[in-house]
XYZ file of C-alpha atoms in Angstrom:
314
model
C 109.233 88.446 70.803
C 108.524 86.919 74.193
C 106.140 84.761 76.215
C 105.480 82.082 73.632
C 104.670 78.621 74.957
C 105.798 75.462 73.192
C 103.579 72.520 74.177
C 104.631 68.907 73.718
C 102.872 65.827 75.044
C 104.318 63.820 77.909
C 107.593 62.014 77.199
C 106.963 58.658 75.531
C 108.299 56.232 72.927
C 106.733 58.229 70.119
C 108.071 59.765 66.919
C 105.759 62.776 67.248
C 107.128 63.484 70.722
C 110.737 63.185 69.548
C 110.199 65.464 66.556
C 108.552 68.076 68.761
C 111.415 68.019 71.247
C 113.886 68.240 68.377
C 112.125 71.235 66.816
C 112.200 73.066 70.124
C 115.917 72.343 70.562
C 116.753 73.472 67.023
C 115.070 76.883 67.340
C 117.609 79.490 68.456
C 116.506 80.671 71.947
C 118.333 83.978 71.487
C 116.002 84.772 68.576
C 112.807 83.043 69.774
C 112.899 82.387 73.547
C 110.236 79.696 73.788
C 108.890 78.323 77.077
C 108.846 74.512 76.822
C 106.126 72.482 78.564
C 105.326 68.767 78.471
C 101.868 67.698 79.542
C 99.209 65.015 79.249
C 96.343 67.305 80.227
C 94.988 70.785 79.571
C 95.304 72.007 83.171
C 99.058 72.369 82.912
C 98.580 74.589 79.858
C 96.053 76.695 81.762
C 98.519 77.047 84.632
C 101.238 78.187 82.230
C 98.889 80.725 80.657
C 98.161 82.105 84.103
C 101.881 82.289 84.922
C 103.309 83.630 81.649
C 100.397 85.443 79.890
C 101.603 84.222 76.470
C 101.042 86.027 73.188
C 101.022 82.687 71.344
C 101.076 78.954 71.987
C 102.779 76.513 69.624
C 101.467 72.950 69.978
C 103.357 69.898 68.725
C 99.977 68.567 67.723
C 98.717 65.117 66.845
C 95.126 64.166 67.603
C 96.064 60.871 69.259
C 98.732 62.304 71.559
C 97.059 65.607 72.439
C 93.283 64.919 72.505
C 92.793 67.476 75.295
C 93.583 70.292 72.844
C 90.372 70.724 70.894
C 87.950 73.400 69.699
C 86.339 73.713 73.109
C 89.741 74.383 74.663
C 91.225 76.898 72.202
C 88.092 78.668 70.950
C 85.609 78.513 73.812
C 87.670 78.328 76.980
C 90.535 80.533 75.758
C 88.719 82.472 73.043
C 88.694 85.768 74.928
C 92.363 85.814 75.927
C 93.770 87.076 72.612
C 96.224 84.194 72.335
C 97.282 82.910 68.907
C 97.120 79.115 68.760
C 99.546 77.493 66.296
C 99.770 73.789 65.495
C 102.843 71.981 64.274
C 100.916 69.578 62.078
C 102.142 66.086 61.216
C 99.260 64.111 59.730
C 96.692 63.093 58.555
C 96.510 65.361 55.529
C 93.066 64.888 53.984
C 90.826 67.915 53.239
C 88.511 67.112 56.165
C 91.519 66.765 58.482
C 92.702 70.268 57.604
C 89.200 71.697 58.058
C 89.054 70.160 61.542
C 92.573 71.370 62.306
C 91.663 74.944 61.409
C 88.628 74.802 63.664
C 90.963 74.289 66.616
C 93.974 76.451 65.690
C 94.432 79.938 64.269
C 97.463 78.893 62.232
C 99.455 75.791 61.440
C 103.012 75.087 60.338
C 104.277 71.968 58.646
C 107.856 70.754 58.357
C 107.520 69.826 54.690
C 108.311 72.515 52.145
C 106.681 70.421 49.381
C 103.212 70.559 50.963
C 100.634 71.824 48.441
C 97.466 72.042 50.540
C 96.014 75.538 49.958
C 95.336 77.476 53.148
C 95.755 81.100 54.214
C 96.654 79.911 57.732
C 99.467 77.546 56.672
C 103.202 78.147 57.017
C 105.957 75.966 55.568
C 109.417 75.085 56.774
C 111.928 72.268 56.306
C 112.470 69.041 58.188
C 114.046 69.271 61.669
C 117.459 67.671 61.223
C 119.410 66.976 64.399
C 122.980 68.334 64.356
C 125.605 65.594 64.485
C 129.390 65.652 64.152
C 130.126 62.646 62.001
C 133.298 60.656 62.645
C 134.849 59.083 59.542
C 133.584 58.096 56.117
C 131.302 55.171 55.140
C 132.900 51.755 54.622
C 132.312 50.771 50.991
C 134.117 47.414 51.329
C 132.359 45.760 54.278
C 128.890 47.066 53.492
C 126.320 47.501 56.245
C 122.783 48.687 55.554
C 120.602 49.952 58.371
C 117.030 50.937 59.057
C 115.026 51.794 62.148
C 111.584 52.772 63.326
C 108.919 52.312 65.941
C 106.412 49.619 65.000
C 103.373 51.846 65.213
C 102.228 51.790 61.581
C 101.493 48.925 59.214
C 103.011 50.745 56.243
C 106.673 50.317 57.218
C 107.909 47.669 54.803
C 110.773 46.120 56.762
C 110.468 42.667 55.177
C 110.482 44.229 51.697
C 113.679 46.090 52.587
C 115.362 42.792 53.488
C 114.108 41.197 50.280
C 115.503 44.063 48.161
C 118.878 43.825 49.878
C 118.948 40.034 49.504
C 118.288 40.370 45.772
C 120.851 43.132 45.206
C 123.801 41.860 47.253
C 125.613 38.588 47.858
C 127.462 39.764 50.950
C 126.156 42.461 53.271
C 125.189 43.002 56.910
C 121.706 44.374 57.631
C 121.213 46.225 60.917
C 117.627 46.799 62.029
C 116.368 48.586 65.125
C 112.658 47.842 65.490
C 111.264 49.525 68.595
C 108.017 49.320 70.529
C 105.981 52.520 70.393
C 103.940 53.827 73.315
C 100.990 54.480 70.991
C 101.653 51.498 68.720
C 101.910 47.735 68.758
C 103.228 45.561 71.586
C 106.460 43.573 71.670
C 104.857 40.409 70.280
C 103.854 42.302 67.131
C 107.372 43.696 66.809
C 108.812 40.187 67.108
C 106.398 39.032 64.400
C 107.729 41.712 62.042
C 111.304 40.688 62.888
C 110.548 37.050 62.085
C 109.020 38.031 58.743
C 112.257 39.838 57.918
C 114.305 36.734 58.692
C 112.300 34.675 56.193
C 113.523 36.951 53.366
C 117.183 35.943 53.822
C 118.113 33.419 51.100
C 121.881 33.884 50.706
C 124.586 32.730 53.140
C 126.446 36.029 52.782
C 123.510 38.119 54.025
C 123.637 38.702 57.784
C 120.679 40.188 59.652
C 121.041 41.818 63.073
C 117.824 42.958 64.761
C 117.634 44.900 68.015
C 114.674 46.472 69.791
C 116.400 49.374 71.533
C 114.851 52.721 72.325
C 117.956 54.837 72.776
C 117.841 57.334 75.675
C 118.711 60.195 73.300
C 118.269 60.740 69.580
C 121.973 61.477 69.193
C 122.723 57.881 70.252
C 120.361 56.592 67.560
C 122.033 58.838 64.985
C 125.418 57.487 66.080
C 124.082 53.960 65.475
C 122.857 54.950 62.004
C 126.153 56.665 61.158
C 127.980 53.342 61.479
C 126.067 51.992 58.456
C 127.335 52.422 54.906
C 123.770 53.218 53.889
C 120.385 53.515 55.579
C 117.138 52.600 53.869
C 113.431 53.314 54.434
C 110.458 51.930 52.505
C 106.896 52.990 53.333
C 103.584 51.983 51.774
C 101.220 54.430 53.405
C 97.538 55.147 53.185
C 96.558 58.337 51.338
C 96.534 61.308 53.666
C 99.569 60.420 55.783
C 102.161 63.093 56.386
C 105.838 62.873 55.511
C 107.921 60.092 57.050
C 110.100 61.198 59.934
C 112.438 58.218 60.459
C 114.677 59.202 57.554
C 115.330 62.608 59.172
C 117.735 60.942 61.585
C 119.445 59.124 58.724
C 120.089 62.533 57.157
C 121.597 63.616 60.481
C 123.898 60.571 60.302
C 125.103 61.661 56.829
C 125.612 58.130 55.497
C 124.122 57.223 52.124
C 120.336 56.978 52.032
C 117.795 55.089 49.926
C 114.015 55.550 49.948
C 111.182 54.115 47.870
C 108.506 55.898 45.848
C 106.013 56.554 48.637
C 104.727 60.125 48.734
C 105.722 60.144 52.411
C 109.302 60.665 51.192
C 108.510 63.108 48.383
C 110.498 65.812 50.183
C 113.582 63.562 49.997
C 113.037 61.945 46.600
C 113.090 65.415 45.025
C 116.764 65.517 46.029
C 117.966 61.897 46.093
C 115.731 60.036 43.647
C 113.773 56.822 44.183
C 115.181 53.367 44.815
C 113.831 50.422 42.814
C 114.668 46.714 42.943
C 117.312 47.207 40.232
C 118.945 50.397 41.527
C 119.647 49.765 45.209
C 123.416 49.513 44.714
C 123.436 52.931 43.034
C 122.480 54.602 46.308
C 125.600 53.424 48.145
C 127.539 56.498 47.063
C 124.994 59.294 47.497
C 126.219 60.480 50.897
C 127.356 63.817 49.436
C 123.777 64.520 48.323
C 122.550 63.558 51.795
C 125.017 66.014 53.308
C 123.704 68.800 51.083
C 120.267 68.230 52.636
C 121.854 68.238 56.085
C 123.317 71.677 55.347
C 120.190 73.119 53.686
C 117.724 71.937 56.354
C 119.506 73.829 59.073
C 118.500 75.183 62.498
C 119.058 78.690 61.117
C 116.529 78.044 58.345
C 113.920 76.707 60.786
C 114.478 79.532 63.276
C 114.112 82.116 60.526
C 110.901 80.509 59.211
C 109.359 80.436 62.703
C 110.443 84.039 63.263
C 108.785 85.167 60.020
C 105.622 83.262 60.936
C 105.402 84.777 64.413
C 106.181 88.301 63.204
C 103.410 88.068 60.622
C 100.692 87.031 63.091
C 101.587 88.802 66.346
């Protein structure tokens, strides 16, 4: 199995970019020796095709970050080259979205083994969980609760998270990292979200720390998350969105984890359950369940799933 390109868009403050880079790094190069390319245009892909004569191209695809990969590119321009075009699909997930996706690509793979969309060109695998060597156990006496994310989507309920914590605890430190996304809102919008969070604090024992750091590497962000007793993510998404990726890094951190009932976390709630306003404290001790996910969603599992996919279509 050789000469397979892996295409990511140009480096940016973007969750799709980070997930794509992580997937590439998790796949065992001794089993699938992928050729990694970052680009913001189709010409670089054409140059790589000329240089490597690939059997297949895997695209870390999202319509907003890779608009130059379309039906005219894969079907018309490259249609006679006998190359299999495979999309790593994130979202959206409506029926029309999948129809349009399959017009562009021969196959698609999704990192969500709960996905139920019927398609003969779909492959499933698990979430890409960064490997991290945790140092120490969570502090259950001086409780800290963390969350993070790029402010690119209106459905991330940061103020609701603070309100839940304020209602459940009398003394706790909340650590938030709210970053500015390349394809999202500007700093003023991020500051507005931060100020909304501050209005939810009504007890003197609740401390709120907010930073706006985009860490140079994901491992540094995971290290930040690992210092929290628990991490928490609430989404309220529009129908058709894919699974939420921020919590993947919290699983890497292997602290306790709480999520709400959004279908964007259905792949996690199947294992950890759903947090409500009355049950938040119960999630403080679920780090062993989080670590089971860390073990199950392994690089070996992802490599094997990609290998089976490629062997079945090449």
